[in-house]
Short mmCIF file of C-alpha atoms in Angstrom, two decimals:
data_model
loop_
_atom_site.label_atom_id
_atom_site.label_comp_id
_atom_site.label_asym_id
_atom_site.label_seq_id
_atom_site.Cartn_x
_atom_site.Cartn_y
_atom_site.Cartn_z
CA UNK A 1 -3.28 -0.33 -0.44
CA UNK A 2 -1.40 -2.05 2.33
CA UNK A 3 -3.78 -4.91 2.84
CA UNK A 4 -2.54 -7.94 4.75
CA UNK A 5 -3.92 -11.29 3.57
CA UNK A 6 -4.59 -14.14 5.97
CA UNK A 7 -4.39 -17.83 5.22
CA UNK A 8 -6.68 -20.38 6.86
CA UNK A 9 -3.88 -22.36 8.48
CA UNK A 10 -4.13 -22.07 12.23
CA UNK A 11 -5.98 -18.75 12.17
CA UNK A 12 -9.58 -19.64 12.71
CA UNK A 13 -10.44 -17.32 9.83
CA UNK A 14 -10.91 -17.98 6.15
CA UNK A 15 -8.37 -16.67 3.64
CA UNK A 16 -9.52 -13.76 1.50
CA UNK A 17 -7.71 -12.82 -1.67
CA UNK A 18 -8.59 -9.14 -1.83
CA UNK A 19 -9.15 -8.92 -5.57
CA UNK A 20 -11.85 -7.04 -7.39
CA UNK A 21 -14.20 -9.36 -9.26
CA UNK A 22 -13.15 -9.62 -12.85
CA UNK A 23 -16.05 -10.05 -15.19
CA UNK A 24 -18.53 -8.60 -12.68
CA UNK A 25 -21.01 -6.76 -14.85
CA UNK A 26 -23.00 -3.96 -13.21
CA UNK A 27 -26.32 -5.48 -14.25
CA UNK A 28 -29.30 -4.01 -12.43
CA UNK A 29 -27.46 -0.77 -11.69
CA UNK A 30 -29.34 2.18 -13.26
CA UNK A 31 -27.39 3.84 -16.04
CA UNK A 32 -24.53 1.32 -16.02
CA UNK A 33 -24.03 -0.07 -19.57
CA UNK A 34 -22.10 -3.17 -20.47
CA UNK A 35 -18.32 -2.75 -20.41
CA UNK A 36 -17.58 -2.84 -24.14
CA UNK A 37 -20.31 -0.45 -25.28
CA UNK A 38 -19.68 1.89 -22.37
CA UNK A 39 -16.00 2.17 -23.22
CA UNK A 40 -16.72 2.77 -26.90
CA UNK A 41 -19.40 5.40 -26.21
CA UNK A 42 -17.34 7.13 -23.52
CA UNK A 43 -14.08 7.37 -25.45
CA UNK A 44 -15.46 8.39 -28.82
CA UNK A 45 -12.64 8.61 -31.32
CA UNK A 46 -9.91 8.58 -28.68
CA UNK A 47 -9.49 4.96 -27.60
CA UNK A 48 -6.95 6.01 -24.96
CA UNK A 49 -9.05 8.71 -23.30
CA UNK A 50 -9.88 8.11 -19.62
CA UNK A 51 -13.31 6.62 -19.02
CA UNK A 52 -15.95 8.15 -16.81
CA UNK A 53 -16.21 6.98 -13.21
CA UNK A 54 -16.62 3.33 -12.28
CA UNK A 55 -17.10 4.08 -8.56
CA UNK A 56 -19.92 5.68 -6.60
CA UNK A 57 -22.82 4.71 -4.28
CA UNK A 58 -21.01 6.04 -1.22
CA UNK A 59 -22.11 4.78 2.20
CA UNK A 60 -20.63 6.52 5.28
CA UNK A 61 -19.58 4.46 8.30
CA UNK A 62 -20.07 6.31 11.57
CA UNK A 63 -17.01 6.97 13.75
CA UNK A 64 -16.57 9.55 16.50
CA UNK A 65 -15.77 12.88 14.76
CA UNK A 66 -12.09 13.72 14.57
CA UNK A 67 -9.00 13.82 12.40
CA UNK A 68 -7.93 10.23 11.66
CA UNK A 69 -4.70 9.25 9.95
CA UNK A 70 -5.49 5.86 8.47
CA UNK A 71 -2.88 3.11 8.31
CA UNK A 72 -2.98 -0.33 6.73
CA UNK A 73 -6.05 -2.57 6.56
CA UNK A 74 -6.32 -6.25 7.42
CA UNK A 75 -9.25 -8.30 6.07
CA UNK A 76 -10.66 -11.40 7.79
CA UNK A 77 -13.78 -13.48 7.23
CA UNK A 78 -16.05 -11.24 9.29
CA UNK A 79 -14.04 -8.06 9.93
CA UNK A 80 -11.86 -5.42 8.36
CA UNK A 81 -9.36 -3.94 10.81
CA UNK A 82 -7.55 -0.61 10.32
CA UNK A 83 -4.79 0.88 12.46
CA UNK A 84 -5.25 4.63 12.89
CA UNK A 85 -3.63 7.60 14.60
CA UNK A 86 -5.74 10.37 16.11
CA UNK A 87 -5.42 13.35 18.43
CA UNK A 88 -6.79 12.80 21.94
CA UNK A 89 -6.32 15.54 24.52
CA UNK A 90 -3.41 17.02 22.61
CA UNK A 91 -1.57 13.70 22.38
CA UNK A 92 -1.14 11.41 19.40
CA UNK A 93 -2.99 8.17 20.13
CA UNK A 94 -3.05 4.81 18.36
CA UNK A 95 -6.42 3.17 17.84
CA UNK A 96 -7.92 0.08 16.24
CA UNK A 97 -10.90 0.53 13.92
CA UNK A 98 -13.02 -2.59 13.39
CA UNK A 99 -15.57 -2.79 10.55
CA UNK A 100 -18.20 -5.54 10.54
CA UNK A 101 -18.24 -7.57 7.32
CA UNK A 102 -21.01 -9.78 5.93
CA UNK A 103 -19.72 -11.26 2.65
CA UNK A 104 -18.96 -8.15 0.57
CA UNK A 105 -21.07 -5.78 2.68
CA UNK A 106 -19.29 -3.55 5.20
CA UNK A 107 -21.55 -2.07 7.86
CA UNK A 108 -20.83 -1.00 11.46
CA UNK A 109 -17.49 0.56 12.46
CA UNK A 110 -16.12 0.83 16.00
CA UNK A 111 -12.90 2.37 17.35
CA UNK A 112 -10.84 1.41 20.40
CA UNK A 113 -7.93 3.41 21.78
CA UNK A 114 -4.59 1.63 22.15
CA UNK A 115 -2.28 4.08 23.90
CA UNK A 116 0.06 6.92 22.99
CA UNK A 117 2.13 6.96 19.82
CA UNK A 118 5.65 8.33 19.55
CA UNK A 119 5.93 11.83 18.11
CA UNK A 120 6.05 11.74 14.29
CA UNK A 121 5.39 7.98 14.25
CA UNK A 122 3.21 6.56 11.46
CA UNK A 123 -0.19 4.98 12.20
CA UNK A 124 -0.01 1.51 13.73
CA UNK A 125 -0.17 -1.65 11.62
CA UNK A 126 -2.64 -4.44 12.32
CA UNK A 127 -1.68 -8.11 12.34
CA UNK A 128 -3.75 -11.17 13.28
CA UNK A 129 -1.50 -12.97 15.75
CA UNK A 130 -2.59 -16.04 17.70
CA UNK A 131 -6.27 -15.49 16.95
CA UNK A 132 -6.57 -11.78 17.72
CA UNK A 133 -6.04 -8.42 16.04
CA UNK A 134 -2.84 -6.84 17.39
CA UNK A 135 -1.34 -3.40 16.73
CA UNK A 136 2.34 -2.87 15.94
CA UNK A 137 3.34 0.73 16.72
CA UNK A 138 6.11 3.04 17.84
CA UNK A 139 5.60 4.16 21.44
CA UNK A 140 7.17 7.12 23.31
CA UNK A 141 10.71 6.44 24.51
CA UNK A 142 13.48 8.74 25.72
CA UNK A 143 16.61 6.77 24.91
CA UNK A 144 15.80 4.42 22.03
CA UNK A 145 13.10 3.98 19.43
CA UNK A 146 10.73 1.26 20.62
CA UNK A 147 8.34 -0.77 18.49
CA UNK A 148 5.61 -2.32 20.63
CA UNK A 149 3.71 -5.45 19.52
CA UNK A 150 1.25 -7.26 21.79
CA UNK A 151 2.80 -6.03 25.02
CA UNK A 152 6.43 -6.67 24.06
CA UNK A 153 8.94 -4.18 22.66
CA UNK A 154 11.80 -4.12 20.17
CA UNK A 155 14.45 -1.44 20.71
CA UNK A 156 15.84 0.21 17.59
CA UNK A 157 18.33 2.95 16.96
CA UNK A 158 16.91 6.41 16.39
CA UNK A 159 17.36 7.71 12.85
CA UNK A 160 15.36 9.55 10.22
CA UNK A 161 13.14 6.63 9.19
CA UNK A 162 10.06 5.12 10.84
CA UNK A 163 9.54 2.63 8.00
CA UNK A 164 8.48 -0.83 9.16
CA UNK A 165 6.08 -3.64 8.29
CA UNK A 166 4.65 -6.63 10.14
CA UNK A 167 2.68 -9.75 9.16
CA UNK A 168 1.51 -12.87 10.97
CA UNK A 169 0.52 -16.42 10.11
CA UNK A 170 -1.25 -18.27 12.92
CA UNK A 171 0.70 -17.99 16.16
CA UNK A 172 3.88 -16.70 14.47
CA UNK A 173 4.82 -13.64 12.50
CA UNK A 174 7.59 -11.34 11.38
CA UNK A 175 8.42 -7.65 11.68
CA UNK A 176 10.86 -5.78 9.41
CA UNK A 177 12.32 -2.27 9.59
CA UNK A 178 15.15 -0.20 8.15
CA UNK A 179 17.88 1.62 10.01
CA UNK A 180 21.29 3.16 9.38
CA UNK A 181 24.22 0.76 9.24
CA UNK A 182 26.71 1.22 12.07
CA UNK A 183 29.76 3.15 10.86
CA UNK A 184 28.62 3.31 7.22
CA UNK A 185 26.51 5.81 5.22
CA UNK A 186 23.91 3.28 4.05
CA UNK A 187 20.63 1.72 5.10
CA UNK A 188 20.02 -1.89 6.09
CA UNK A 189 16.88 -3.98 6.68
CA UNK A 190 16.42 -6.07 9.82
CA UNK A 191 13.76 -8.62 10.77
CA UNK A 192 12.64 -10.18 14.04
CA UNK A 193 10.31 -13.10 14.70
CA UNK A 194 6.94 -12.72 16.42
CA UNK A 195 5.96 -13.11 19.17
CA UNK A 196 8.90 -11.11 20.47
CA UNK A 197 11.24 -13.08 22.72
CA UNK A 198 13.22 -11.08 25.28
CA UNK A 199 16.90 -10.98 24.38
CA UNK A 200 16.44 -12.40 20.88
CA UNK A 201 18.67 -10.70 18.31
CA UNK A 202 17.34 -9.13 15.12
CA UNK A 203 18.58 -10.51 11.81
CA UNK A 204 20.00 -8.38 8.97
CA UNK A 205 18.53 -9.68 5.69
CA UNK A 206 19.70 -7.02 3.20
CA UNK A 207 22.93 -7.70 1.27
CA UNK A 208 26.21 -6.53 2.71
CA UNK A 209 27.21 -3.10 1.40
CA UNK A 210 23.76 -2.49 -0.17
CA UNK A 211 21.94 0.76 0.60
CA UNK A 212 18.28 -0.16 1.17
CA UNK A 213 15.14 1.12 2.90
CA UNK A 214 11.31 0.90 2.97
CA UNK A 215 10.82 -2.84 3.62
CA UNK A 216 7.47 -4.53 2.95
CA UNK A 217 6.36 -8.00 4.02
CA UNK A 218 3.76 -10.52 2.83
CA UNK A 219 3.06 -14.12 3.78
CA UNK A 220 3.70 -17.06 1.46
CA UNK A 221 3.42 -20.84 1.94
CA UNK A 222 6.33 -21.80 4.19
CA UNK A 223 7.44 -18.30 5.07
CA UNK A 224 7.38 -14.72 3.87
CA UNK A 225 8.11 -12.38 0.98
CA UNK A 226 10.18 -9.28 1.71
CA UNK A 227 10.77 -6.40 -0.69
CA UNK A 228 12.67 -3.13 -0.34
CA UNK A 229 14.04 -0.20 -2.30
CA UNK A 230 17.76 -0.24 -3.12
CA UNK A 231 19.73 2.73 -4.41
CA UNK A 232 23.10 4.01 -5.55
CA UNK A 233 24.30 7.50 -6.56
CA UNK A 234 24.02 8.36 -10.23
CA UNK A 235 27.23 8.79 -12.20
CA UNK A 236 28.58 12.29 -12.52
CA UNK A 237 27.59 13.97 -15.78
CA UNK A 238 30.59 14.76 -17.94
CA UNK A 239 31.19 18.52 -17.94
CA UNK A 240 27.47 19.25 -18.20
CA UNK A 241 26.00 22.06 -16.08
CA UNK A 242 23.64 20.86 -13.37
CA UNK A 243 20.16 22.21 -13.91
CA UNK A 244 19.08 21.24 -10.40
CA UNK A 245 19.88 23.34 -7.37
CA UNK A 246 21.98 22.24 -4.43
CA UNK A 247 20.63 19.33 -2.46
CA UNK A 248 20.90 15.59 -2.19
CA UNK A 249 22.70 13.77 -4.94
CA UNK A 250 20.40 12.02 -7.39
CA UNK A 251 20.15 8.25 -7.04
CA UNK A 252 19.20 5.35 -9.24
CA UNK A 253 16.68 3.29 -7.29
CA UNK A 254 15.28 -0.16 -7.94
CA UNK A 255 13.13 -2.82 -6.28
CA UNK A 256 14.48 -6.04 -4.80
CA UNK A 257 12.55 -9.00 -3.39
CA UNK A 258 13.53 -12.11 -1.46
CA UNK A 259 11.95 -15.13 0.21
CA UNK A 260 12.31 -15.75 3.94
CA UNK A 261 11.57 -18.88 5.92
CA UNK A 262 9.24 -18.98 8.94
CA UNK A 263 12.02 -17.66 11.22
CA UNK A 264 13.02 -14.82 8.93
CA UNK A 265 16.14 -16.37 7.39
CA UNK A 266 16.82 -15.77 3.70
CA UNK A 267 15.89 -18.53 1.25
CA UNK A 268 18.30 -17.62 -1.53
CA UNK A 269 19.72 -14.22 -2.46
CA UNK A 270 17.49 -11.19 -3.08
CA UNK A 271 16.50 -10.61 -6.71
CA UNK A 272 16.29 -7.33 -8.58
CA UNK A 273 12.86 -7.06 -10.24
CA UNK A 274 13.02 -3.67 -11.96
CA UNK A 275 15.39 -2.83 -14.79
CA UNK A 276 18.63 -0.89 -14.55
CA UNK A 277 18.45 2.88 -14.86
CA UNK A 278 15.04 3.25 -13.22
CA UNK A 279 14.15 5.58 -10.39
CA UNK A 280 11.58 3.66 -8.35
CA UNK A 281 9.81 6.08 -6.04
CA UNK A 282 7.41 3.75 -4.21
CA UNK A 283 5.56 0.46 -4.47
CA UNK A 284 2.63 -1.52 -3.12
CA UNK A 285 2.60 -5.27 -2.50
CA UNK A 286 -0.18 -7.88 -2.43
CA UNK A 287 0.23 -11.64 -1.89
CA UNK A 288 -2.08 -14.25 -3.37
CA UNK A 289 -1.56 -17.98 -2.78
CA UNK A 290 2.04 -18.84 -3.62
CA UNK A 291 2.59 -15.65 -5.64
CA UNK A 292 2.90 -11.92 -5.11
CA UNK A 293 2.10 -8.79 -7.12
CA UNK A 294 4.02 -5.53 -6.81
CA UNK A 295 2.75 -2.22 -8.16
CA UNK A 296 5.78 -0.04 -8.83
CA UNK A 297 5.84 3.71 -9.43
CA UNK A 298 8.85 4.64 -11.58
CA UNK A 299 9.71 8.35 -11.47
CA UNK A 300 11.99 8.22 -14.51
CA UNK A 301 9.62 10.39 -16.57
CA UNK A 302 9.41 9.76 -20.34
CA UNK A 303 9.45 13.56 -20.84
CA UNK A 304 9.10 16.68 -18.72
CA UNK A 305 5.62 17.07 -17.31
CA UNK A 306 4.37 13.62 -18.33
CA UNK A 307 4.38 12.11 -14.86
CA UNK A 308 5.56 8.70 -13.71
CA UNK A 309 4.90 5.26 -15.14
CA UNK A 310 3.28 2.36 -13.30
CA UNK A 311 4.73 -1.14 -13.61
CA UNK A 312 3.16 -4.39 -12.41
CA UNK A 313 5.64 -7.09 -11.31
CA UNK A 314 4.15 -10.55 -10.76
CA UNK A 315 5.99 -13.53 -9.25
CA UNK A 316 4.37 -16.96 -9.56
CA UNK A 317 6.54 -19.95 -8.77
CA UNK A 318 9.76 -19.66 -10.79
CA UNK A 319 8.24 -17.15 -13.23
CA UNK A 320 8.50 -13.38 -13.05
CA UNK A 321 6.61 -11.04 -15.35
CA UNK A 322 7.11 -7.27 -15.60
CA UNK A 323 4.53 -5.19 -17.45
CA UNK A 324 4.01 -1.45 -17.81
CA UNK A 325 0.31 -0.77 -17.12
CA UNK A 326 0.51 3.03 -17.41
CA UNK A 327 3.18 4.63 -19.58
CA UNK A 328 2.83 8.03 -17.91
CA UNK A 329 0.52 10.26 -15.91
CA UNK A 330 1.02 9.14 -12.30
CA UNK A 331 1.50 12.03 -9.89
CA UNK A 332 2.64 12.32 -6.31
CA UNK A 333 2.11 9.74 -3.59
CA UNK A 334 2.13 5.95 -3.40
CA UNK A 335 -0.12 4.02 -5.83
CA UNK A 336 -2.48 1.48 -4.28
CA UNK A 337 -3.00 -2.09 -5.51
CA UNK A 338 -6.67 -2.83 -4.86
CA UNK A 339 -6.89 -6.45 -5.93
CA UNK A 340 -7.20 -6.43 -9.73
CA UNK A 341 -7.21 -2.62 -9.88
CA UNK A 342 -4.68 0.13 -9.28
CA UNK A 343 -5.67 3.49 -7.81
CA UNK A 344 -3.32 6.42 -8.27
CA UNK A 345 -3.28 10.21 -8.36
CA UNK A 346 -2.64 12.01 -11.65
CA UNK A 347 -0.61 15.18 -12.19
CA UNK A 348 -3.63 17.35 -11.34
CA UNK A 349 -4.06 15.38 -8.08
CA UNK A 350 -7.24 13.67 -9.22
CA UNK A 351 -7.91 9.99 -8.56
CA UNK A 352 -7.74 7.45 -11.40
CA UNK A 353 -8.69 3.77 -11.30
CA UNK A 354 -7.00 1.31 -13.65
CA UNK A 355 -7.74 -2.44 -13.95
CA UNK A 356 -4.40 -4.23 -14.19
CA UNK A 357 -5.56 -6.69 -16.89
CA UNK A 358 -3.88 -6.15 -20.29
CA UNK A 359 -5.73 -3.71 -22.55
CA UNK A 360 -7.64 -2.02 -19.73
CA UNK A 361 -8.24 1.72 -19.58
CA UNK A 362 -8.18 4.02 -16.61
CA UNK A 363 -11.20 5.94 -15.36
CA UNK A 364 -11.47 9.35 -13.71
CA UNK A 365 -12.84 8.99 -10.18
CA UNK A 366 -13.82 12.39 -8.74
CA UNK A 367 -15.52 10.80 -5.73
CA UNK A 368 -12.16 9.24 -4.76
CA UNK A 369 -10.21 12.50 -4.82
CA UNK A 370 -8.49 13.07 -1.45
CA UNK A 371 -9.45 9.55 -0.33
CA UNK A 372 -7.12 7.13 1.46
CA UNK A 373 -8.04 3.71 -0.02
CA UNK A 374 -7.83 1.01 2.61
CA UNK A 375 -9.15 -2.32 1.28
CA UNK A 376 -11.06 -3.87 -1.62
CA UNK A 377 -13.72 -6.42 -0.70
CA UNK A 378 -15.59 -7.70 -3.75
CA UNK A 379 -16.84 -4.62 -5.60
CA UNK A 380 -16.52 -2.42 -2.50
CA UNK A 381 -13.66 -0.13 -1.53
CA UNK A 382 -13.25 0.85 2.11
CA UNK A 383 -11.92 4.40 2.18
CA UNK A 384 -10.70 6.93 4.74
CA UNK A 385 -11.12 10.69 4.47
CA UNK A 386 -8.15 12.37 6.20
CA UNK A 387 -9.48 15.89 5.48
CA UNK A 388 -13.02 15.27 6.71
CA UNK A 389 -13.34 15.06 10.50
CA UNK A 390 -17.13 14.66 10.31
CA UNK A 391 -17.02 11.77 7.82
CA UNK A 392 -13.72 9.93 8.31
CA UNK A 393 -14.69 6.51 6.91
CA UNK A 394 -16.98 5.06 4.24
CA UNK A 395 -17.54 2.54 1.47
CA UNK A 396 -17.77 2.93 -2.33
CA UNK A 397 -19.03 0.45 -4.92
CA UNK A 398 -16.89 0.10 -8.05
CA UNK A 399 -17.83 -1.75 -11.24
CA UNK A 400 -15.94 -3.02 -14.26
CA UNK A 401 -17.82 -0.69 -16.63
CA UNK A 402 -18.18 3.08 -16.25
CA UNK A 403 -21.31 4.30 -14.59
CA UNK A 404 -23.59 6.83 -16.29
CA UNK A 405 -22.17 10.34 -15.91
CA UNK A 406 -23.84 12.36 -13.16
CA UNK A 407 -23.74 16.06 -12.39
CA UNK A 408 -21.98 17.32 -9.26
CA UNK A 409 -25.36 18.19 -7.73
CA UNK A 410 -26.55 14.60 -8.19
CA UNK A 411 -23.42 13.06 -6.73
CA UNK A 412 -23.84 11.98 -3.12
CA UNK A 413 -22.16 14.30 -0.67
#
């Protein structure tokens, strides 16, 4: 879940830490037992078996029918904003979806077009800059790649990556992207301050000679967090036959994180936060107060066919903790950090929900199969449906304890 968190300073909105309520018992919900007895009854003799579903009670939110590619969500006191891409008249258009919020209840959704997107560009990202929701997006350009934010543009070199991120705090913000280093076969990460100032130069924040990509940003008191993936080629195997076919050389990949000041300058050197020898495939990032949590998918499988592991990295002050929350079983795609829960796809491409607290067990979530999770607000999850043009957006309720099993015919369609 790429949810951007806002602080109260200078925004005119109240900060929301998008974390599921720990200790929220589903009292009053028919068929929902208390957490301990439900887990014991559901698992039987196998204490590690997945639990039955925690999520259900789906409520659709009406949008004009169509195929929507959902981007990141941004949560404020009274709204949830989502940047989306959609097809309009044969062209790829950016749009801003706005969902009305009353405490934890999400009700009416509206959509507003925001102009044409560049071919193959990802959905736009939403930031709250100077008191308004603003889209950051790649726009059509013949000569250079152009990232447009609030009427201004940043020119970038054209390469194979559209990866970028943007955040804002009050009247200022930061945008980060990766691109190929000039004259060298490696990636670098650049940042630029918001609002964009004509003629201002971008700043390279990745270490010299490092090969990095996929930057992510989050706000922190006094500046920003930035994280990226770093890689290097694996050592040649001594006289062993390669079992893999021709293709790209395998790389060892890891996660690095750094602190930036309000102008995007580094505050100390980047730190490596995953161990040597890993193969980090993707990660999600969520800031809270002066700390940040990173949900890391490590594709170094324990054994063939066992899937990837999930690791939670938490930085609070001078302390860093690294904890494996799922030893195996994660399949394709990027895992989502939904407050105090992780949502991922297993090897059979079914959704699983896992509280990140120690000792928690994952649950099978058939209603969340093929869903694009967008934001967690209290016990609700705002979700997009990229394969359903008639029902592109809706809300689920998710509880700490499993709900009573229901048959497919009873499950809401």
